[in-house]
CSV table of C-alpha atoms and ligand atoms in Angstrom, one decimal:
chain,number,residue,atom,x,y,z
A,197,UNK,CA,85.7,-17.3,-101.8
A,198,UNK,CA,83.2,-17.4,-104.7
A,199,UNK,CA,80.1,-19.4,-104.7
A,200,UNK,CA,81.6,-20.8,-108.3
A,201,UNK,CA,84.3,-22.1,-106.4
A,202,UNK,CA,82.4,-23.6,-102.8
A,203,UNK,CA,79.3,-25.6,-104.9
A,204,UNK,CA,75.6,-25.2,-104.1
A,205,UNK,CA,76.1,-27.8,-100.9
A,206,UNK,CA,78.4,-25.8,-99.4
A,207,UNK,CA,76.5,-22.4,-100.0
A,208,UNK,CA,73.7,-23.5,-98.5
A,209,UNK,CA,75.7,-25.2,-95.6
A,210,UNK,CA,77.2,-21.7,-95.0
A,211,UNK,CA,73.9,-19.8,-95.0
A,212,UNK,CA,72.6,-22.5,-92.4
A,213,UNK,CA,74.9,-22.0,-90.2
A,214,UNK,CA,73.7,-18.3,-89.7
A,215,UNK,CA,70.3,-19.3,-89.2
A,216,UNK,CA,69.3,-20.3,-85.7
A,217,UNK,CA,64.9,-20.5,-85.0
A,218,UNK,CA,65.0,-17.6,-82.3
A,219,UNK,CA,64.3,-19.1,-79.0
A,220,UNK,CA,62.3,-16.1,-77.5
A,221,UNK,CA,59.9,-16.6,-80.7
A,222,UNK,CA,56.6,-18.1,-79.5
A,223,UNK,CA,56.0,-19.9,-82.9
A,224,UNK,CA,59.6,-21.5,-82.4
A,225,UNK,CA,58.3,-24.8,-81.6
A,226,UNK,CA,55.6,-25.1,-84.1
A,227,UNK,CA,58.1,-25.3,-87.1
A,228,UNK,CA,58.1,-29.1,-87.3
A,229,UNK,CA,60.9,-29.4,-90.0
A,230,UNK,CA,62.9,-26.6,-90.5
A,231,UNK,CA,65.3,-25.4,-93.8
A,232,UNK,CA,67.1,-28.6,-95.5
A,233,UNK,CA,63.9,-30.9,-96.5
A,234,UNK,CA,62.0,-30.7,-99.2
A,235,UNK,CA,59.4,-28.5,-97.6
A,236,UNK,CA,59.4,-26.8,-94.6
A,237,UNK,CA,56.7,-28.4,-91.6
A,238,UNK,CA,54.8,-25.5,-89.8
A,239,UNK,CA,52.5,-27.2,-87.1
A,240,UNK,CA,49.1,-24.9,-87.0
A,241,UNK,CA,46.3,-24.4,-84.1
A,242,UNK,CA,44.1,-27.1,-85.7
A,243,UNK,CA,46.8,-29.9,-85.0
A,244,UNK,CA,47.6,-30.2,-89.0
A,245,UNK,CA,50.3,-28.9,-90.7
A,246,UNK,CA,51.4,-26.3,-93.5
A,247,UNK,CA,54.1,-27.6,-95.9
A,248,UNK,CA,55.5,-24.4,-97.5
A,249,UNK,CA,57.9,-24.3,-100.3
A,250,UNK,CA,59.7,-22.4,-102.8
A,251,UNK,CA,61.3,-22.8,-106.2
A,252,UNK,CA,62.6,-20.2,-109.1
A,253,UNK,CA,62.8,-20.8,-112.9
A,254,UNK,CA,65.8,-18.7,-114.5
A,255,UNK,CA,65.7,-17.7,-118.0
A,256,UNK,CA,69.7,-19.1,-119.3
A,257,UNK,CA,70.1,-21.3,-115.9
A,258,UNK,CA,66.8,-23.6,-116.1
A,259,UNK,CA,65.4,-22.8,-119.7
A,260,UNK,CA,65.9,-21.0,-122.8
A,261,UNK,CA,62.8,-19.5,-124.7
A,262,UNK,CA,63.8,-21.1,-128.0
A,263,UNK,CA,63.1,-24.8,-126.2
A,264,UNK,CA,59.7,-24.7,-125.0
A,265,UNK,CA,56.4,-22.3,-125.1
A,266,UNK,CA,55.8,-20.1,-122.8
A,267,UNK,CA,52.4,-22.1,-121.6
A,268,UNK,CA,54.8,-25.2,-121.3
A,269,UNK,CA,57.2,-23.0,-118.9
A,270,UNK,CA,54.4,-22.0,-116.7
A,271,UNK,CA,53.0,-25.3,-116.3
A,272,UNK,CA,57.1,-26.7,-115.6
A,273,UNK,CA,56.9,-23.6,-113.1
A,274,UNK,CA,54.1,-25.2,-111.0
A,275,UNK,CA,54.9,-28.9,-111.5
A,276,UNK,CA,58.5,-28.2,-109.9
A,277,UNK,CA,56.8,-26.5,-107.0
A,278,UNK,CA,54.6,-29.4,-106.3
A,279,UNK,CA,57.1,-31.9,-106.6
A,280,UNK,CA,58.5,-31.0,-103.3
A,281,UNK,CA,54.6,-30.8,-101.4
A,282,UNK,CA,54.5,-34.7,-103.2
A,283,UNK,CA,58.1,-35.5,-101.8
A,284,UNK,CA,56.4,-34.7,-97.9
A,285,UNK,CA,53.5,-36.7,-98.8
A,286,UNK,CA,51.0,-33.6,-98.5
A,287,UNK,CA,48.1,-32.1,-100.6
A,288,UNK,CA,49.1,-28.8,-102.0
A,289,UNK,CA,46.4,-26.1,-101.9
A,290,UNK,CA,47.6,-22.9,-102.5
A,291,UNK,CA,50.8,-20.7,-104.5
A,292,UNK,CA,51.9,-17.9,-105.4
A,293,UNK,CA,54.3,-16.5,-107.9
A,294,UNK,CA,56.3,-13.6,-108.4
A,295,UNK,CA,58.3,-12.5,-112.3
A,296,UNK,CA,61.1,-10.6,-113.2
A,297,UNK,CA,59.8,-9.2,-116.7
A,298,UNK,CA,62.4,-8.3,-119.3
A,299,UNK,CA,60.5,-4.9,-120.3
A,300,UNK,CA,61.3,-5.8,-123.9
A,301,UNK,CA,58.8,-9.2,-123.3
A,302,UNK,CA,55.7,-9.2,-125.2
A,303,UNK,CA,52.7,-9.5,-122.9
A,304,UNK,CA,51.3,-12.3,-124.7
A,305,UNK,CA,54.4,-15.1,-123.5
A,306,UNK,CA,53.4,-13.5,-120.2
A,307,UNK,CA,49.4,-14.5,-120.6
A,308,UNK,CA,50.6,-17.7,-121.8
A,309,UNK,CA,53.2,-18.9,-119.0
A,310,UNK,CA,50.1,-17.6,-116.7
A,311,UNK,CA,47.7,-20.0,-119.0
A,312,UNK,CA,50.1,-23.0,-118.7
A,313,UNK,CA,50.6,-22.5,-114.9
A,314,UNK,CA,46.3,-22.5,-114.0
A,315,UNK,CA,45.8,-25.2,-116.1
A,316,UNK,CA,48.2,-27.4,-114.3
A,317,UNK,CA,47.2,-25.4,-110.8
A,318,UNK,CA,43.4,-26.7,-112.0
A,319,UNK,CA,44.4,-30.0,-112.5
A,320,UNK,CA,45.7,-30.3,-108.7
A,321,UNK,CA,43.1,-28.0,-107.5
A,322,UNK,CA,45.7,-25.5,-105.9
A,323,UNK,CA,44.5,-22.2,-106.3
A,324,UNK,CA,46.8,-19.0,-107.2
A,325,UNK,CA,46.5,-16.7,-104.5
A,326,UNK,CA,49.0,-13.9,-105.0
A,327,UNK,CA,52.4,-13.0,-106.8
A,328,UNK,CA,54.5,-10.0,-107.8
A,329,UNK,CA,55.8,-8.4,-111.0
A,330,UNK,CA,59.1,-6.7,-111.6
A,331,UNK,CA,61.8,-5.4,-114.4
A,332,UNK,CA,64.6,-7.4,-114.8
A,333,UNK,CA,67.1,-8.1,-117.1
A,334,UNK,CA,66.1,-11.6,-117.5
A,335,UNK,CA,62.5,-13.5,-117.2
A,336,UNK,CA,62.4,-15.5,-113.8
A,337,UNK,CA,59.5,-16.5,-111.8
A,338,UNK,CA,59.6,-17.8,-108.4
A,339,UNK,CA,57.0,-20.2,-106.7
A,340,UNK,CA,55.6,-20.8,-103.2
A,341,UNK,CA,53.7,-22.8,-102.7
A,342,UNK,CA,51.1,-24.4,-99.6
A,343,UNK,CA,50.3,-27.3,-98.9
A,344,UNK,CA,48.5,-29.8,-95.7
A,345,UNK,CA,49.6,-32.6,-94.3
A,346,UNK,CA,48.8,-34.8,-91.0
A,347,UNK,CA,52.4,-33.7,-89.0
A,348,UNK,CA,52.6,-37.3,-88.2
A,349,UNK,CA,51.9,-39.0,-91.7
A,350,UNK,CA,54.4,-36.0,-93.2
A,351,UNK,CA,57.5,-38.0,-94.9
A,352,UNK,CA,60.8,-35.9,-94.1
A,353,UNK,CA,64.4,-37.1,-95.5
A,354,UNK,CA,65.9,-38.0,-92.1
A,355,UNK,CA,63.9,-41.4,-91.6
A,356,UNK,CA,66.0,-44.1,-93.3
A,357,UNK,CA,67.1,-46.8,-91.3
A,358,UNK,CA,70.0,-49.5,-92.6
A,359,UNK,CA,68.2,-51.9,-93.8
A,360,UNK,CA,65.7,-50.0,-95.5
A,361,UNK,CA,64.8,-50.8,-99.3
A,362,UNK,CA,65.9,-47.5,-102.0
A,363,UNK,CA,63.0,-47.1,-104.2
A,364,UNK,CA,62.0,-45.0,-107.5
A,365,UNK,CA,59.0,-44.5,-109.3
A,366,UNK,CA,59.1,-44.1,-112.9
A,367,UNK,CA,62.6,-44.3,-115.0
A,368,UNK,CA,65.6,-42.0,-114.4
A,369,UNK,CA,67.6,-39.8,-116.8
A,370,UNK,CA,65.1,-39.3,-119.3
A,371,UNK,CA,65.0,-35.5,-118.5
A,372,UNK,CA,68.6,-35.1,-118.7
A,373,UNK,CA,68.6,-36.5,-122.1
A,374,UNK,CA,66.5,-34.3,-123.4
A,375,UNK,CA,67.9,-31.7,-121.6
A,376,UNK,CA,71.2,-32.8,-123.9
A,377,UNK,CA,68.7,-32.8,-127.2
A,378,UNK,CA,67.5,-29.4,-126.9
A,379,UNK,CA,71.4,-28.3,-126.1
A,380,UNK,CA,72.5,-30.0,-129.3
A,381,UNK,CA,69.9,-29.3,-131.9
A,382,UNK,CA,67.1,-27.0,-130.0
A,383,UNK,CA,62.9,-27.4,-130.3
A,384,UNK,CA,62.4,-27.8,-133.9
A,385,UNK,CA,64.9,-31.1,-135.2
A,386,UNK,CA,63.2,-33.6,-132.9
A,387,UNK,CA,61.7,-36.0,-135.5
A,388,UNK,CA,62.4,-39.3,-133.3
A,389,UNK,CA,59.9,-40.6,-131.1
A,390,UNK,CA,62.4,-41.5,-128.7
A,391,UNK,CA,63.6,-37.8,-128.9
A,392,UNK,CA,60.2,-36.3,-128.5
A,393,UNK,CA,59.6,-38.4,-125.7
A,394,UNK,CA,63.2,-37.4,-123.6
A,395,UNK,CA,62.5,-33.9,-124.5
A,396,UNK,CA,58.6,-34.1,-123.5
A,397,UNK,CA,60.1,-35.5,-120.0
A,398,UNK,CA,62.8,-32.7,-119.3
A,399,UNK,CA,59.9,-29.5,-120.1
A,400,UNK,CA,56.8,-31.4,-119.2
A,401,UNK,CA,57.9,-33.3,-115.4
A,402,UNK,CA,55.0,-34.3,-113.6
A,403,UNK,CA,55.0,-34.4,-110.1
A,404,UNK,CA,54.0,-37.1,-108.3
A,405,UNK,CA,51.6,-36.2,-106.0
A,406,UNK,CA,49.0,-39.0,-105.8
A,407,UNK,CA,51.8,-41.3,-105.2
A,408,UNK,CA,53.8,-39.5,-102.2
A,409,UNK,CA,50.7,-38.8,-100.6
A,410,UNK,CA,49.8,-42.8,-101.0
A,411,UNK,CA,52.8,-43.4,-99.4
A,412,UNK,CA,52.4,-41.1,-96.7
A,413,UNK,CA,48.8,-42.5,-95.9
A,414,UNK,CA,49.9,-46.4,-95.7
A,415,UNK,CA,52.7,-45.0,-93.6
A,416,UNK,CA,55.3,-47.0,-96.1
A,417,UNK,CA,58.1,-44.4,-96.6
A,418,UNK,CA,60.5,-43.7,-93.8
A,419,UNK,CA,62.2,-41.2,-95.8
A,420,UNK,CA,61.5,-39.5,-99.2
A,421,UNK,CA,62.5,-36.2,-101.5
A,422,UNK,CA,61.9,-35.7,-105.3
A,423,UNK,CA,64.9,-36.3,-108.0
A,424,UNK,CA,65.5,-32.9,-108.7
A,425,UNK,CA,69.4,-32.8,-108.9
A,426,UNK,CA,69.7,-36.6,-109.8
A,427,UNK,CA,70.3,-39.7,-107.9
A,428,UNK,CA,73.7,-39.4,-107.1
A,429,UNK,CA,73.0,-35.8,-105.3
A,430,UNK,CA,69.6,-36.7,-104.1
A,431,UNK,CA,70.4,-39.9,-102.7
A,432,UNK,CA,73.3,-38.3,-100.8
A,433,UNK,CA,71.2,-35.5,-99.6
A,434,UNK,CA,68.7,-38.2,-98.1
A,435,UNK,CA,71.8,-40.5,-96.5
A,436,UNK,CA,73.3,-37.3,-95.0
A,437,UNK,CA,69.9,-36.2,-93.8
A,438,UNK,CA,69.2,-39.8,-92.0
A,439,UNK,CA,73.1,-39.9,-91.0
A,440,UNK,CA,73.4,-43.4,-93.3
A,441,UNK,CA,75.0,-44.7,-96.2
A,442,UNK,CA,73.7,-46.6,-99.5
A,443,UNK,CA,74.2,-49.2,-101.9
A,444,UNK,CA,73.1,-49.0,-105.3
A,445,UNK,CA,71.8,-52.0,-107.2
A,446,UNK,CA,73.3,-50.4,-111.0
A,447,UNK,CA,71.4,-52.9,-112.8
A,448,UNK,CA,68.2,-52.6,-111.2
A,449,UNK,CA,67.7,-48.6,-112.2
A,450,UNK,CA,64.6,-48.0,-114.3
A,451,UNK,CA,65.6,-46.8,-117.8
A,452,UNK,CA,62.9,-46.4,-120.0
A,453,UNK,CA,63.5,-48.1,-123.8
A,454,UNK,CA,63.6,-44.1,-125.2
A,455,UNK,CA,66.7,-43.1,-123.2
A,456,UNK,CA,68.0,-46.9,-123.6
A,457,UNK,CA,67.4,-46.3,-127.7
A,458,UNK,CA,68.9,-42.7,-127.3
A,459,UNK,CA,72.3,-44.2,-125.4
A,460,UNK,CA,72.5,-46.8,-127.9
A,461,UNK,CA,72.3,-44.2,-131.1
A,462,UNK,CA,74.7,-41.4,-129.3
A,463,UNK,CA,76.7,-44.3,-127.6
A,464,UNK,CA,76.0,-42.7,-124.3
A,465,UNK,CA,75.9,-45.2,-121.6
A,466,UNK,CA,72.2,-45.0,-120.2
A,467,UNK,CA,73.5,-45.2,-116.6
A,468,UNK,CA,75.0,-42.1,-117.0
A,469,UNK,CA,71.8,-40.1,-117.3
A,470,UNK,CA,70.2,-41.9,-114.6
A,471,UNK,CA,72.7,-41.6,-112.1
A,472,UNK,CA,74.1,-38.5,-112.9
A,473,UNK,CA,70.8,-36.6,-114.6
A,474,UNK,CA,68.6,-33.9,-113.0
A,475,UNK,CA,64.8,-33.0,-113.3
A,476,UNK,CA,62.9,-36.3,-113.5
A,477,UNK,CA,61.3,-35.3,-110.8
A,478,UNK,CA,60.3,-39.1,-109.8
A,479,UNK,CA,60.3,-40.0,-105.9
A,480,UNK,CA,62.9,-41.3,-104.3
A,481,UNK,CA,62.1,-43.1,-100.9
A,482,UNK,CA,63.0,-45.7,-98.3
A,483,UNK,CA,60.5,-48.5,-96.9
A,484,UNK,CA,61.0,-51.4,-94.3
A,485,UNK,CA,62.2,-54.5,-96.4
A,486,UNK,CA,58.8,-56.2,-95.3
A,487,UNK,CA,57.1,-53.1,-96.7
A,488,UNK,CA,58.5,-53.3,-100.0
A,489,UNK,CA,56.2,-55.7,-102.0
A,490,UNK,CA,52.9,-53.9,-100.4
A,491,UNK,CA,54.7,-50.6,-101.9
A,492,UNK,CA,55.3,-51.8,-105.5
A,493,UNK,CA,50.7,-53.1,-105.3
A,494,UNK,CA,50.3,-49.8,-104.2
A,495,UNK,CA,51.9,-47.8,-106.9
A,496,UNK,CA,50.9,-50.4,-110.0
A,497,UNK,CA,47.4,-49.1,-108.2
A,498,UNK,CA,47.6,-45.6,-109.3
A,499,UNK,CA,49.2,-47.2,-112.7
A,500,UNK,CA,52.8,-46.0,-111.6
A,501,UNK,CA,55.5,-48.1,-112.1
A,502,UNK,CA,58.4,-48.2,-109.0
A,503,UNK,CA,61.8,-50.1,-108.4
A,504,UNK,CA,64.1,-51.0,-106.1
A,505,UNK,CA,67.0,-49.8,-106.5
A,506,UNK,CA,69.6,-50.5,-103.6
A,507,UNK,CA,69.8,-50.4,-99.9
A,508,UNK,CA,70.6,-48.4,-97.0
A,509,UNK,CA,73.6,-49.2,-95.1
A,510,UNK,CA,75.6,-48.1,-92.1
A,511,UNK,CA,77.7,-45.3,-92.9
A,512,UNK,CA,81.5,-46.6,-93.4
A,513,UNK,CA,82.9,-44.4,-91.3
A,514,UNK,CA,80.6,-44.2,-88.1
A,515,UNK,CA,79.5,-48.0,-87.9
A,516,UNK,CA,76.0,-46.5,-87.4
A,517,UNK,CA,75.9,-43.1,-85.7
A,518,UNK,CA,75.7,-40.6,-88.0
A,519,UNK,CA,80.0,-39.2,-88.6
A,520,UNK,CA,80.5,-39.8,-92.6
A,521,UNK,CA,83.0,-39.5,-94.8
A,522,UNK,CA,82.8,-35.9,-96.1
A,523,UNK,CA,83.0,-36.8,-100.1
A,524,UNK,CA,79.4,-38.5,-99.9
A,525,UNK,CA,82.0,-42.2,-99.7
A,526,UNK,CA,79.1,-43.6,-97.9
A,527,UNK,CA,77.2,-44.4,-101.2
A,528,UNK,CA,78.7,-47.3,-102.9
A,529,UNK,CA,77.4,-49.1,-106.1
A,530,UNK,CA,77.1,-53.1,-106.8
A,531,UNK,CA,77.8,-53.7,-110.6
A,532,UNK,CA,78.5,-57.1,-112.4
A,533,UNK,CA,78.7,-58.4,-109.0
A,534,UNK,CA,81.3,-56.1,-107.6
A,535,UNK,CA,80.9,-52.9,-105.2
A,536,UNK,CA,82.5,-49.7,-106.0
A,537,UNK,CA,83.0,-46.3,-104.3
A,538,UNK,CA,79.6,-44.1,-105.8
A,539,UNK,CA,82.7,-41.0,-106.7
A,540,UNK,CA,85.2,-43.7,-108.4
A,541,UNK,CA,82.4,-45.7,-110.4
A,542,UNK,CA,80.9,-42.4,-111.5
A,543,UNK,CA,84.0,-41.2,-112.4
A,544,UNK,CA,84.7,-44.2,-114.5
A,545,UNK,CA,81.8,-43.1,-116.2
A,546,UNK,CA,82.3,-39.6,-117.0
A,547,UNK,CA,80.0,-38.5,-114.3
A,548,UNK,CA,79.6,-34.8,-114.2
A,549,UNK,CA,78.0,-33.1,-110.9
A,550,UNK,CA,74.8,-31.9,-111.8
A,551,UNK,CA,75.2,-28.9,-109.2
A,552,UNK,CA,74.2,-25.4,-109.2
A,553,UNK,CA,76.9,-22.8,-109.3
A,554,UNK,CA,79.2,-25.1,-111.3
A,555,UNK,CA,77.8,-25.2,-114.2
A,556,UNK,CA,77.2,-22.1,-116.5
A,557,UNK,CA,74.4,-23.1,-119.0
A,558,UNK,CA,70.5,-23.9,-118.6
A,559,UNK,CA,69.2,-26.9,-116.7
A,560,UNK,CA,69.5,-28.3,-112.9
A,561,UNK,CA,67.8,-27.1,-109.8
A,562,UNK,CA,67.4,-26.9,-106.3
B,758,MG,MG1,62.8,-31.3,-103.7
């Protein structure tokens, strides 16, 4: 079978399965959280933690040169990195990065993505500490990056309880939007503010650090990851992880007036982007219901605006242990009053997986 034809899930389910931490290895027990979270959780001799991470940018599968500048790639490059040490609630201190240089490339785009990527590196205080260079037929560069966190303030994905509150910071689907702008009419024909904003979102994502390592501090989240894929994938990779199911409130998801003016013009529903739309790269997170107004003060603190946007639930099939449905059925959304199956309300919406392997042009990650 191809990997076209088993989906990026599956893939990854498959290599998984051949990975097993080696019990005679010493170190064994000091990988906290292993592959499947946002980062992985390696306990060292001082009693904190390393989060360690990884992420690739691939010249026709995330970008095309014609949509952004090279200094605007390399500082995408390092915001998608740190997204995920944000997601564990961590401070990121160190990365890396390795390219694949098209010999062809001129060496100034190279200088430049390097430019982009220290600036936004400087901003966060991470430091670049290594890479590698290579020919290859097509640019890529690939991340990894360190970060620290307390292991017992660290936020994995397993943590939701039923009865949780679903939260969001910022507003969904902006990024896909503009992703859909620079498809259609590329860099140059984007005289709309609400165009320039949408397309500012998809090639400038800023990860959210101060506030996942807020809500690490205060102890609010019981589960978070970073909207990578979009909600309907990352909220199903968060109710798998914590073996529950969901409920989306459709009315309550943050859509900011650009992609609302942008749906209205195209006559795209808005709800499309924001459930179905990758590479916001906002947090998504679960906090006790008690927890949730003390979580909304917190974030309008650091001038970030969040939402909540559903609930967690049993799953429907296990009545609380962790057996689920395997088509992700556990997720069902509440519109105009009435609950619907995530797949079948999607569907009626046009809905198209935003998943690796499936699709053959730019945009998406893992
Ligand atoms: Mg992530």
């Amino acid at each position: 079978m191809r990997v076209a034809q088993l989906g990026e899930r599956r893939v990854i389910e498959a290599l998984l399965r051949t990975w097993t931490a080696p019990a005679s290895f010493s170190l064994a027990g000091q990988v906290l959280v292993g592959p499947g979270d946002d980062c992985a959780l390696v306990k060292h001799r001082t009693g904190a933690a390393w989060l360690v991470t990884t992420d690739q940018l691939i010249e026709g599968t995330h970008f095309e040169w014609s949509w952004s500048s090279p200094a605007q790639l390399g500082r995408r490059a390092g915001a998608v990195t740190l997204s995920d040490i944000a997601a564990m609630g961590g401070v990121p201190r160190y990365l890396l990065v390795s390219l694949g240089l098209p010999p062809g490339l001129g060496t100034a785009v190279v200088i430049q993505f390097y430019g982009g990527l220290r600036r936004l590196l400087t901003r966060h205080g991470v430091q670049l500490i290594g890479g590698d260079t290579a020919a290859a037929a097509r640019f890529h560069a690939v991340m990894v990056a360190i970060g620290e966190v307390e292991p017992a303030l660290a936020v994995a994905r397993s943590g939701a309880r039923p009865g949780d509150c679903i939260m969001v910071t910022g507003s969904l689907g902006d990024a896909a939007a503009g992703l859909q702008l620079l498809r259609r009419a590329g860099r140059r024909r984007t005289a709309r503010a609400p165009a320039r904003t949408l397309i500012r979102r998809q090639l400038e994502p800023t990860p959210r650090l101060k506030a996942g390592r807020a809500l690490a501090q205060h102890r609010l989240a019981t589960a978070m990851l970073d909207l990578s894929d979009g909600l309907m994938i990352d909220l199903d990779r968060l109710c798998r992880a914590s073996g529950v199911g969901a409920t989306l409130y459709a009315e309550q998801l943050p859509l900011s007036p650009s992609l609302v003016a942008y749906g209205r013009r195209t006559r795209q529903d808005p709800l499309h982007f924001a459930l179905a739309g990758g590479e916001d790269y906002e947090l998504l997170f679960t906090v006790r219901p008690a927890a949730a107004a003390r979580c909304a003060r917190l974030l309008r603190h650091l001038r970030l605006p969040c939402r909540l946007i559903g609930v967690i639930t049993r799953t429907a099939t296990g009545r609380g242990s962790s057996v689920r449905a395997p088509d992700g059925a556990a997720i069902t959304v509440l519109s105009a009053g009435r609950l619907h199956p995530l797949r079948s309300f999607a569907a009626a919406r046009r809905i198209r997986e935003f998943e690796h392997f499936r699709r053959p042009a730019a945009g998406g990650r893992a």
